Coordinates of C-alpha atoms in Angstrom, one line a residue:
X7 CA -20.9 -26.1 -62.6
X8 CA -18.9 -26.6 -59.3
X9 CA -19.3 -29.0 -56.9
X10 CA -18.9 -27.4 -53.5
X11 CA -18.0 -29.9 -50.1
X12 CA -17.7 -28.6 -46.6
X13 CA -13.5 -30.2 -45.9
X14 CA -13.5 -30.6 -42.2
X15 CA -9.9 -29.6 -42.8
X16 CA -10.2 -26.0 -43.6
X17 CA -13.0 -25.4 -41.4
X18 CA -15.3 -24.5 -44.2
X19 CA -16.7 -25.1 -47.5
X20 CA -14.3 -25.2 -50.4
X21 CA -14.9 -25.8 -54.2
X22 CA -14.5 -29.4 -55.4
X23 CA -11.3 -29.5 -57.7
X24 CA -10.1 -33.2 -59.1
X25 CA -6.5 -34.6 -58.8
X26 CA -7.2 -36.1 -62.2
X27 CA -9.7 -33.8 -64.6
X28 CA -13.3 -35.8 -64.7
X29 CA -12.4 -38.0 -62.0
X30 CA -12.8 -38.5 -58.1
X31 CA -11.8 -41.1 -55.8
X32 CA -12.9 -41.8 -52.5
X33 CA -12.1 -43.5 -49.6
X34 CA -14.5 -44.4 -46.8
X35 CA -13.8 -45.7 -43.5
X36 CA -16.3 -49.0 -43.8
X37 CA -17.5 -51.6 -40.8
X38 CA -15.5 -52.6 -37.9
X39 CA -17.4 -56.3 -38.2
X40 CA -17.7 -57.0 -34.2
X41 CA -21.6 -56.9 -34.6
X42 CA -24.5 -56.7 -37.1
X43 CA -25.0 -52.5 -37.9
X44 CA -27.2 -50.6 -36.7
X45 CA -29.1 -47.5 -38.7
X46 CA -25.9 -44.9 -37.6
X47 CA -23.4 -47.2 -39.5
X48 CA -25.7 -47.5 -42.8
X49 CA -26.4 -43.9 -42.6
X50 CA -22.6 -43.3 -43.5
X51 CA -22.8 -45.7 -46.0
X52 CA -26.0 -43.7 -47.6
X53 CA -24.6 -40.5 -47.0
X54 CA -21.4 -41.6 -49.4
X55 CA -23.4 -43.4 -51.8
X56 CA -25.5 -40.2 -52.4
X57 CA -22.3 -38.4 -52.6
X58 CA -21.0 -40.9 -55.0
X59 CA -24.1 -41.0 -57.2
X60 CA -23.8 -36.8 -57.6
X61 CA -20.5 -36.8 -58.7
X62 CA -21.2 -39.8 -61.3
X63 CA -24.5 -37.5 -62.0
X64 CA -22.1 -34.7 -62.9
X65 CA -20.3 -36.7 -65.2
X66 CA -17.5 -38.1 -62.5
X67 CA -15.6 -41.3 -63.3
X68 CA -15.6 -42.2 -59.5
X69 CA -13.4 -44.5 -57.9
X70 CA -15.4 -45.8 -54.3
X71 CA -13.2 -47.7 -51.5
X72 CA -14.7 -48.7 -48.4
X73 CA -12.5 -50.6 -46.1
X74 CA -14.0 -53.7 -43.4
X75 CA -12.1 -53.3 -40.5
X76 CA -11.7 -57.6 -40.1
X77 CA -9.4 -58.0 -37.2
X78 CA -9.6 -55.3 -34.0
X79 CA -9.7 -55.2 -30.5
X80 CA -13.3 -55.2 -29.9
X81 CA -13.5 -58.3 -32.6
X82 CA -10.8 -59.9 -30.4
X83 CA -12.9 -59.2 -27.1
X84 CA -16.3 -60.3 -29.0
X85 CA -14.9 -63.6 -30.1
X86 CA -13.8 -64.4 -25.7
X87 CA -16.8 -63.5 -25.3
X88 CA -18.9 -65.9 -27.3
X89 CA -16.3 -68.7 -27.4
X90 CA -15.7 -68.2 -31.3
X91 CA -13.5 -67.9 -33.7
X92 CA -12.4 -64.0 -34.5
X93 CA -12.8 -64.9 -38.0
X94 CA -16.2 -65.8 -37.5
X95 CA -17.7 -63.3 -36.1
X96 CA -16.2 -61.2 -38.4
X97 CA -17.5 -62.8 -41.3
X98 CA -20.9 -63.0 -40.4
X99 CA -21.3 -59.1 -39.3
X100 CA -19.2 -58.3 -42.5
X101 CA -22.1 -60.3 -44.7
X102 CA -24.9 -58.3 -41.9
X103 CA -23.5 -54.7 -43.2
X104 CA -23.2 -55.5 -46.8
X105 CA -27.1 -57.0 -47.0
X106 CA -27.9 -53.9 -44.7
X107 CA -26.1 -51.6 -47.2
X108 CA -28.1 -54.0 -50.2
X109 CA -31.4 -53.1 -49.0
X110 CA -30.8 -49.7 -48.6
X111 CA -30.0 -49.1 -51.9
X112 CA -26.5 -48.5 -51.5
X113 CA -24.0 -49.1 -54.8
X114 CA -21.6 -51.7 -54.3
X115 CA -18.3 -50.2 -53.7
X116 CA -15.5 -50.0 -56.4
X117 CA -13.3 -52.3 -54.2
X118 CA -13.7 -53.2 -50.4
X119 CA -11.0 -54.4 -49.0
X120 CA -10.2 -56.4 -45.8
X121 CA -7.6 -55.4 -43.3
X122 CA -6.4 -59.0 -42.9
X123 CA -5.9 -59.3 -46.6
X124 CA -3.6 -55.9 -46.3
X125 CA -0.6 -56.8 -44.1
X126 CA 2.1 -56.8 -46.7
X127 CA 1.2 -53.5 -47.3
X128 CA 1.1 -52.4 -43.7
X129 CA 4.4 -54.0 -42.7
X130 CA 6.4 -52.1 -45.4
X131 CA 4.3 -48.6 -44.3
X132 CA 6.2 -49.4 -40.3
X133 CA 9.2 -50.3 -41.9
X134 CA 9.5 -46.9 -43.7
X135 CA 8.7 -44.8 -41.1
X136 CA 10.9 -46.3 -38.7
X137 CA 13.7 -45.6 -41.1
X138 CA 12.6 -42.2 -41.4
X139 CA 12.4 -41.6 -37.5
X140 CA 8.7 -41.3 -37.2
X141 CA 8.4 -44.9 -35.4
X142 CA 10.0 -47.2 -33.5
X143 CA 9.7 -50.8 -31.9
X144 CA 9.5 -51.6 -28.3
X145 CA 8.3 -54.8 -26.7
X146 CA 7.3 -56.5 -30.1
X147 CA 5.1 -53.3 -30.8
X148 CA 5.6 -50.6 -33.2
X149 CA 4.9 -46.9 -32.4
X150 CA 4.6 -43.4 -34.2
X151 CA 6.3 -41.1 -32.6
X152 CA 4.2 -38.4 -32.6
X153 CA 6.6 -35.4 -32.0
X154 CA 8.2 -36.4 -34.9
X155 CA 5.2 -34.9 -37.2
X156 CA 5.4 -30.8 -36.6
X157 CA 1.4 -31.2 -38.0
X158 CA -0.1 -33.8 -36.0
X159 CA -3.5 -32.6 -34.9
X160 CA -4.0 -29.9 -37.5
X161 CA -7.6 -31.9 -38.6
X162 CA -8.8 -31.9 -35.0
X163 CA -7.1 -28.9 -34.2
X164 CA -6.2 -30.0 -31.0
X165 CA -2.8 -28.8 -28.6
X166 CA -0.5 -32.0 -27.8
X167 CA 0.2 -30.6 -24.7
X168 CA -3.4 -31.5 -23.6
X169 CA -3.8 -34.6 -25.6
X170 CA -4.9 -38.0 -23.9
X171 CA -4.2 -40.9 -26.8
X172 CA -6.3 -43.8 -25.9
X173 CA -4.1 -46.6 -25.3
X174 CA -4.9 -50.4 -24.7
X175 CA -3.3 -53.2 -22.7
X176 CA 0.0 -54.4 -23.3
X177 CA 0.8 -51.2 -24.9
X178 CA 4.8 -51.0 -23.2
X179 CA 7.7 -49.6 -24.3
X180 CA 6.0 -46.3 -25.1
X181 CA 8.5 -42.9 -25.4
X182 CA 5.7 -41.0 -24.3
X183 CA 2.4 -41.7 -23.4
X184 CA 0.8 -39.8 -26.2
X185 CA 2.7 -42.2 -29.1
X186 CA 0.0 -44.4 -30.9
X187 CA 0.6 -48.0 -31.6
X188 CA 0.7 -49.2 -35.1
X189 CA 1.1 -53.1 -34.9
X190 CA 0.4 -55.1 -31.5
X191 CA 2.3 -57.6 -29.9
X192 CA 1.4 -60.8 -29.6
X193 CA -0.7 -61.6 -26.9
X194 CA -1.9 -65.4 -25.8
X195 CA -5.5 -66.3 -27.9
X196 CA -5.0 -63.6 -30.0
X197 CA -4.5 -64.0 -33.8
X198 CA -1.0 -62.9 -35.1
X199 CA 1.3 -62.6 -38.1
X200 CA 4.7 -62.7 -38.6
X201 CA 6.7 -59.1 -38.8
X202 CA 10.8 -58.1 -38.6
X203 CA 9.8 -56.3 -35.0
X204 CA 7.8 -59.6 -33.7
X205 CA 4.4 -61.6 -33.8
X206 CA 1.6 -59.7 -33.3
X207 CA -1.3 -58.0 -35.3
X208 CA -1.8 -54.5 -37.1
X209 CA -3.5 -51.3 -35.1
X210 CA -6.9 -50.1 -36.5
X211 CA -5.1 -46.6 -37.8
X212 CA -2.6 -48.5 -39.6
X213 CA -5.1 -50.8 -41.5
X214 CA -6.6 -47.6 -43.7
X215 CA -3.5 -45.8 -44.2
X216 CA -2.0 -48.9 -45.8
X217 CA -5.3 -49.7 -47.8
X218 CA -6.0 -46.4 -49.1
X219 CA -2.4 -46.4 -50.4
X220 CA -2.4 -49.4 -51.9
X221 CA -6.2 -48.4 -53.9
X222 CA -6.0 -44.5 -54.4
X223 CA -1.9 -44.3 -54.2
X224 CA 0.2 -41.6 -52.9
X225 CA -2.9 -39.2 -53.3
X226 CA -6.7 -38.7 -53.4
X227 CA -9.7 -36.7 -53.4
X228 CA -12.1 -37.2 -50.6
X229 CA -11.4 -39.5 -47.2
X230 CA -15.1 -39.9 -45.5
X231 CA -16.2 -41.2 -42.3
X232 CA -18.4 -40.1 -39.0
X233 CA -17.8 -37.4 -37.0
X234 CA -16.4 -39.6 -33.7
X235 CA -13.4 -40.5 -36.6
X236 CA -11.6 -37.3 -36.6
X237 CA -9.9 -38.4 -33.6
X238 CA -7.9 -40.4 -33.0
X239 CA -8.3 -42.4 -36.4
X240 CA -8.3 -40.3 -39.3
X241 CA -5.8 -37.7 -37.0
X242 CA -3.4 -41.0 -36.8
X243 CA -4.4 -42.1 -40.7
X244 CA -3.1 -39.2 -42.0
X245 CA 0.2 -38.7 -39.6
X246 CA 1.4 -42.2 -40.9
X247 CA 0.5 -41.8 -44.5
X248 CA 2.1 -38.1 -44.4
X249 CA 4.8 -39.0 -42.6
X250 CA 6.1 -42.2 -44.8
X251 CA 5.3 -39.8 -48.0
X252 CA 2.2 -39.1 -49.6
X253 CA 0.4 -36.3 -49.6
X254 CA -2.8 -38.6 -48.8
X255 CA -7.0 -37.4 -48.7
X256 CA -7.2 -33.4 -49.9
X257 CA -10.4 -33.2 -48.5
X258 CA -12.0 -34.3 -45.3
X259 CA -15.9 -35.0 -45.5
X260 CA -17.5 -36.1 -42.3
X261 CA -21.2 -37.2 -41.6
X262 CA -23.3 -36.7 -38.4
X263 CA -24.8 -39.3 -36.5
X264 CA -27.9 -41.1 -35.6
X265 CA -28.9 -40.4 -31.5
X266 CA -31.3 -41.3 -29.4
X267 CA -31.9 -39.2 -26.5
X268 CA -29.4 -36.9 -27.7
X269 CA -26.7 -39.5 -27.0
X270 CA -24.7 -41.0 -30.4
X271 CA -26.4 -44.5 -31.5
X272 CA -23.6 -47.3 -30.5
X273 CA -23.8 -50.8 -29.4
X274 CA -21.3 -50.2 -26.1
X275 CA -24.4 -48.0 -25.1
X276 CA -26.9 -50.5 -25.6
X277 CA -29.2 -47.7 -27.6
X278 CA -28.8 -49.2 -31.3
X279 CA -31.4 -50.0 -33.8
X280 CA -30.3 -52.7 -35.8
X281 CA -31.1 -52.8 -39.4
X282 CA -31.8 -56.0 -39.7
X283 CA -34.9 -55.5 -37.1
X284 CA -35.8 -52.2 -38.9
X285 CA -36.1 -53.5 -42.4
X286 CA -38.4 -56.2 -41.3
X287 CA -40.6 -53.3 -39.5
X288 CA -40.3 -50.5 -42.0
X289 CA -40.1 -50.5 -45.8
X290 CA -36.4 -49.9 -47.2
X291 CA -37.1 -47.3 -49.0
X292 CA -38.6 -45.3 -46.4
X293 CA -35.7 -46.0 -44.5
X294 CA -33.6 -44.5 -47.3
X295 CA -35.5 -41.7 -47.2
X296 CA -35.5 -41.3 -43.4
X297 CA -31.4 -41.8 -43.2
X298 CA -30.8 -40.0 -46.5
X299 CA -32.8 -36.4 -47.0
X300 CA -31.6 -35.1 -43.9
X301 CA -28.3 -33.0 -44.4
X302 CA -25.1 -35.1 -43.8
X303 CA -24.0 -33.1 -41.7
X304 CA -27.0 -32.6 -39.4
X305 CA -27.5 -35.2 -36.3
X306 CA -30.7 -37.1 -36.3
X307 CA -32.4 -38.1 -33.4
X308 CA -34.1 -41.6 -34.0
X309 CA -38.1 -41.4 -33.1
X310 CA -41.1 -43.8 -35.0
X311 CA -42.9 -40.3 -35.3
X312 CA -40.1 -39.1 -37.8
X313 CA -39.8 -42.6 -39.6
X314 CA -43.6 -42.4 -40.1
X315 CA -43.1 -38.6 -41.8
X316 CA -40.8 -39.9 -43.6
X317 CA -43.3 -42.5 -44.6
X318 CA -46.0 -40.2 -45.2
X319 CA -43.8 -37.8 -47.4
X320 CA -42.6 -41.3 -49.6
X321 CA -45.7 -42.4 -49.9
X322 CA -47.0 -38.6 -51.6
X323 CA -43.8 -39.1 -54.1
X324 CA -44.4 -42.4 -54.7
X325 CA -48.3 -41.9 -55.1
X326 CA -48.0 -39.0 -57.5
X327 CA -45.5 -41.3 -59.7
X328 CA -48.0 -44.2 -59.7
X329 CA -50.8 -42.3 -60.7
X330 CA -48.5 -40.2 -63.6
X331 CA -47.6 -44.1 -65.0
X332 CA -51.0 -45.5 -64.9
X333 CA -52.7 -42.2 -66.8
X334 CA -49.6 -42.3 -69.4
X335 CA -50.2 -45.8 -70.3
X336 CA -46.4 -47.0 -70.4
X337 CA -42.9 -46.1 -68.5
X338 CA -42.4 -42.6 -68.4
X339 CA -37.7 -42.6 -68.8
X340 CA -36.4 -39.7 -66.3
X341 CA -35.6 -36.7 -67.6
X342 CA -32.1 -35.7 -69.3
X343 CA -31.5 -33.6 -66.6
X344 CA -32.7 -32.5 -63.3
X345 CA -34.5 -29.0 -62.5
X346 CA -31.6 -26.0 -62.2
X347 CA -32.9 -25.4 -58.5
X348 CA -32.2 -29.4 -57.9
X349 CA -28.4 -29.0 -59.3
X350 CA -27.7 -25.8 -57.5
X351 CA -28.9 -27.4 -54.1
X352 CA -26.8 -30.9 -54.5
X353 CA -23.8 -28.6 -56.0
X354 CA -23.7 -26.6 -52.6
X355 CA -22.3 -28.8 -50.1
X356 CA -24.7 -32.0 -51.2
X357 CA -27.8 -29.6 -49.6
X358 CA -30.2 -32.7 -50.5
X359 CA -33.0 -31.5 -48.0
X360 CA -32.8 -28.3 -50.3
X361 CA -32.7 -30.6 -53.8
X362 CA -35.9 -32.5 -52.1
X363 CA -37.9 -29.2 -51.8
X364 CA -37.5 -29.2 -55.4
X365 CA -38.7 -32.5 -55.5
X366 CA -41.9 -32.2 -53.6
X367 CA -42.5 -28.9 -55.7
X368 CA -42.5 -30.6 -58.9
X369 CA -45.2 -33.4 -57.5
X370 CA -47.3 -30.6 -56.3
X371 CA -47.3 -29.3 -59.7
X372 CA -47.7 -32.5 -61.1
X373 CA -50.6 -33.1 -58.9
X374 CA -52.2 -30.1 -60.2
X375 CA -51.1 -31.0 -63.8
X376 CA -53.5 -34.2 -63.1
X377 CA -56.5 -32.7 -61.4
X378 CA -56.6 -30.2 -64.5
X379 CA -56.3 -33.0 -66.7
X380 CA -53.3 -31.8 -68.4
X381 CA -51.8 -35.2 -69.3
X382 CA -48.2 -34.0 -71.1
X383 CA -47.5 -31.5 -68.3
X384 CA -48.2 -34.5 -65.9
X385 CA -45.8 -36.9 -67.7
X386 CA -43.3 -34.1 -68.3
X387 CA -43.6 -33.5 -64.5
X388 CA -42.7 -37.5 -63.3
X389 CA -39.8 -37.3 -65.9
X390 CA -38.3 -34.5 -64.3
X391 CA -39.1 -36.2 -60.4
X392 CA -37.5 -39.4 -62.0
X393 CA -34.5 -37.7 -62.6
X394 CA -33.8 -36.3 -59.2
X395 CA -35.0 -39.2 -57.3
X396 CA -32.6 -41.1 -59.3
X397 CA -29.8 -39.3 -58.3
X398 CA -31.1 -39.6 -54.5
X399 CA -31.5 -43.8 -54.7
X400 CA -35.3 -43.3 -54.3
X401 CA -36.7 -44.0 -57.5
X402 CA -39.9 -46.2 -57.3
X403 CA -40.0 -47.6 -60.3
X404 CA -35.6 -48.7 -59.8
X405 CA -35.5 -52.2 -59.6
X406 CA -34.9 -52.1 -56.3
X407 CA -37.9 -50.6 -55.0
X408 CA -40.3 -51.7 -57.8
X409 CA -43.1 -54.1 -56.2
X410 CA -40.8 -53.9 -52.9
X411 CA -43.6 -53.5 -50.3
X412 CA -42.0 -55.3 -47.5
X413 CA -45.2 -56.5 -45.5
X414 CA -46.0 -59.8 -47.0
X415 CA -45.7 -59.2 -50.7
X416 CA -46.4 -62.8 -51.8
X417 CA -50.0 -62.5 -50.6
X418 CA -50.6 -58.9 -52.6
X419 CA -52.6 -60.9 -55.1
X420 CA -54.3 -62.7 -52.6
X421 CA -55.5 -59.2 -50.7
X422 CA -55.9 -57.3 -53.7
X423 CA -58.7 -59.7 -54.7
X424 CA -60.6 -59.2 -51.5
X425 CA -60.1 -56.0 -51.6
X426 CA -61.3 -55.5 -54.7
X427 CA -64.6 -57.1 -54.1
X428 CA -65.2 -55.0 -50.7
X429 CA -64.4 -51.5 -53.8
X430 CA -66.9 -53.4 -55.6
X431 CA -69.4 -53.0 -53.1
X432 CA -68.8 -49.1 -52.4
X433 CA -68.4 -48.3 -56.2
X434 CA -72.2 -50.2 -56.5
X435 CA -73.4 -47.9 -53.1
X436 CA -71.8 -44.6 -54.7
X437 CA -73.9 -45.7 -58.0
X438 CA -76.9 -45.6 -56.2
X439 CA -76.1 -42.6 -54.4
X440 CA -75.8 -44.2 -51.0
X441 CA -73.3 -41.7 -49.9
X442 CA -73.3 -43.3 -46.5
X443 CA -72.6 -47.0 -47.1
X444 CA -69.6 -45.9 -49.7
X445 CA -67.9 -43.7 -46.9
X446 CA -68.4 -46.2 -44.2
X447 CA -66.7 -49.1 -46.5
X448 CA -64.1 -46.6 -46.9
X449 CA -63.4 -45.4 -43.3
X450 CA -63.7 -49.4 -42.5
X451 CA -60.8 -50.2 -45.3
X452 CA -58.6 -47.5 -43.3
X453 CA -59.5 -48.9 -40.4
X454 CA -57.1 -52.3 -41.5
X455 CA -54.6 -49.8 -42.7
X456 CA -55.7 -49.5 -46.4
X457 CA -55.8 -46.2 -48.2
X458 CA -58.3 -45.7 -51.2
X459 CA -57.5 -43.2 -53.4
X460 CA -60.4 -42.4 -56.1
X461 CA -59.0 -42.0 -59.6
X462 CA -60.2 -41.5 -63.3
X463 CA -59.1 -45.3 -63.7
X464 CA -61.1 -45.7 -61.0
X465 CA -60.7 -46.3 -57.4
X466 CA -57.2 -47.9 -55.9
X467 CA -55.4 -48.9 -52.6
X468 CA -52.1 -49.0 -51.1
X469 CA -51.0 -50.1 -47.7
X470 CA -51.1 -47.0 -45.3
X471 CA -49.3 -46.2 -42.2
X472 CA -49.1 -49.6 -39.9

């Protein structure tokens, strides 16, 4: 058993081989808090929790950072905006991302860290590479100097010659233009702290270099983040961290994005979909699914037609797992293990819409388990999709998702007594072999969006597509 990850390092995919024998840590590039998420940032946050879940599948001790980026220039420009405190408006996005992560089923993270709570750390990180020549401090800011690190730009692979560092204002006193800023001088309005180069406030690269240090130490396993991080932020992360001494992430994992119109999902474009809207529209679990089967490393492009597949294809899971339960008469515990053909397909790069084929297979021959009657072949096949949806954060019957139904659960008793009486009425019309009335009460129920499933417990609904 090896655990294969595509490093966005080496260009290709490479097998998965511990620092420390049975354990992994990992560090994730988290929320920059200068508004509520939108489905691109959770899908990061469910990409990595699936990856985290594998490797404590496999028998992983894993160690799970992931950073809040609390203090920033667009948090800074958010807080002019709306006349508020920069501390406010990071803490209420901050508490928006982790009940978006919450409802999505994400783990809570080993540790998550604030930058703001990090500047010790980061002050000490300037302060050795200006003794070592790779920095320097000009104006009350402090710059790397990036010809001073023979392998900057070996992740995005760039030539220096051609590279355009994005700089903002009040960035003076540069060498050269292509020099990043690590800590910002003071500016009027702005929030500061005290340094040995001057008041002023960290730079977004410095903030993880200095937090993953101060978690994972000198080195660790697996850095993560979206694609648009490469550069300049993880290209910057690792010239600091390398540069004042440690040998930092060993491999690179980065996720695609969520677009719309073939353009990435962002607030500055005006094109997101916040999560907050979408969990009061969709179920959470079907959201999971939506964000979560598709490879990590493919885009994809945000449409209701795909979120209602992705409901359909839950709600055939879900369905055969329901039935499975009700015929055994008690919980049926997941399996052991999962199916050979699941493990190979998570093994390889995290291939989960491979390890979901498997997944839909085994209800299918579930499903014909229960139309042959074949009750321990049934059971035997929910244990097994337990299992593997356990691993994916889909499980129905989790705690998380059990009785979640997200359209107005406090009145499922209520409906379910209506409803019952209108089965009533079709189950009394298909005993008198009124063939007509029973399929017309039917086709009316689907009509409000109920589905009526016929079963040798007899007949039962569920809520079908809105």
């Amino acid at each position: 058993m090896t655990i294969r990850l595509y490093d966005t390092g080496a260009r290709q995919i490479r097998d998965f081989v511990p620092l420390r024998p049975g354990c992994v840590s990992i560090y994730l590039c988290g929320a920059t808090v200068q508004a509520a998420p939108h489905i691109g940032h959770i899908r990061s946050g469910l990409n990595f929790d699936i990856m985290r879940r594998w490797f404590a599948y496999r028998g992983y001790e894993v160690t799970f950072i992931r950073n809040v980026t609390d203090i920033d220039d667009k948090i800074i420009a958010k807080a002019a905006e709306q006349g508020r405190p920069w501390w406010s408006i990071g803490y209420d996005n901050e508490r928006a991302f982790n009940d978006g992560y919450t409802a999505l089923g994400c783990l809570p993270p080993t540790y998550e860290p604030r930058a703001t709570g990090h500047v010790t750390e980061m002050v000490e990180m300037m302060r050795r590479l200006i003794e070592r020549g790779h920095a320097y401090a000009a104006d009350g800011n402090v710059y790397f100097d990036v010809r001073s690190f023979p392998d900057y730009l070996q992740l995005s692979r760039q030539e220096l010659d051609n590279l355009l560092q994005p700089a903002g204002e009040g960035e003076t006193g540069k060498r050269d233009p292509r020099d990043f800023a690590m800590w910002k001088a003071a500016k009027p309005g702005e929030p500061t702290w005290p340094t040995p180069w001057g008041e002023g406030r960290p730079g977004w690269h410095l903030e993880c270099s200095a937090m993953a240090h101060k978690y994972l130490g000198s080195a660790f396993d697996i850095h993560g983040g979206g694609l648009d991080l490469i550069f300049p932020h993880h290209e910057n992360e690792i010239a600091q961290a390398r540069a004042f001494g440690d040998e930092f992430a060993r491999y690179w994992v980065h996720n695609a994005w969520v677009t719309m119109a073939g353009d990435k999902m962002s607030k500055s474009l005006g094109n997101s979909v916040l999560v907050s809207e979408m969990v009061r529209a969709w179920r959470p679990v079907v959201l999971r699914y939506y964000l979560g089967t598709p490879h990590y490393r493919s885009m994809i492009e945000y449409s209701e037609e795909a979120l209602r597949e992705a409901e359909s294809a839950f709600a055939r899971i879900e369905g055969f797992v329901q039935r499975v339960t009700e015929l055994a008469g008690r919980r049926v515990e997941p399996s052991a293990e999962v199916p050979p053909a699941f493990a190979e397909a998570m093994d390889d790069d995290l291939g989960v819409p491979q390890a979901l084929a498997v997944v839909h297979t085994t209800v299918r021959q579930g499903n014909s388990a229960l139309s042959a009657d074949d009750k321990d072949a049934a059971v035997a096949r929910l244990a097994e999709v337990r299992a593997m949806l356990g691993v994916l954060g889909l499980d129905p019957l989790d705690e998380q998702w059990a009785g979640e139904s997200g359209r107005g659960e406090d009145l499922h008793g209520v409906v379910d007594g209506l409803v019952r009486l209108v089965l009533d009425q079709r189950e009394a019309a298909r005993a008198r072999k009124d063939w007509a009335t029973a399929d017309a009460i039917r086709d009316q129920l689907g009509q409000s969006g109920l589905v009526v499933e016929d079963s040798p417990q007899g007949p039962r609904w569920t809520l079908g597509r809105r």
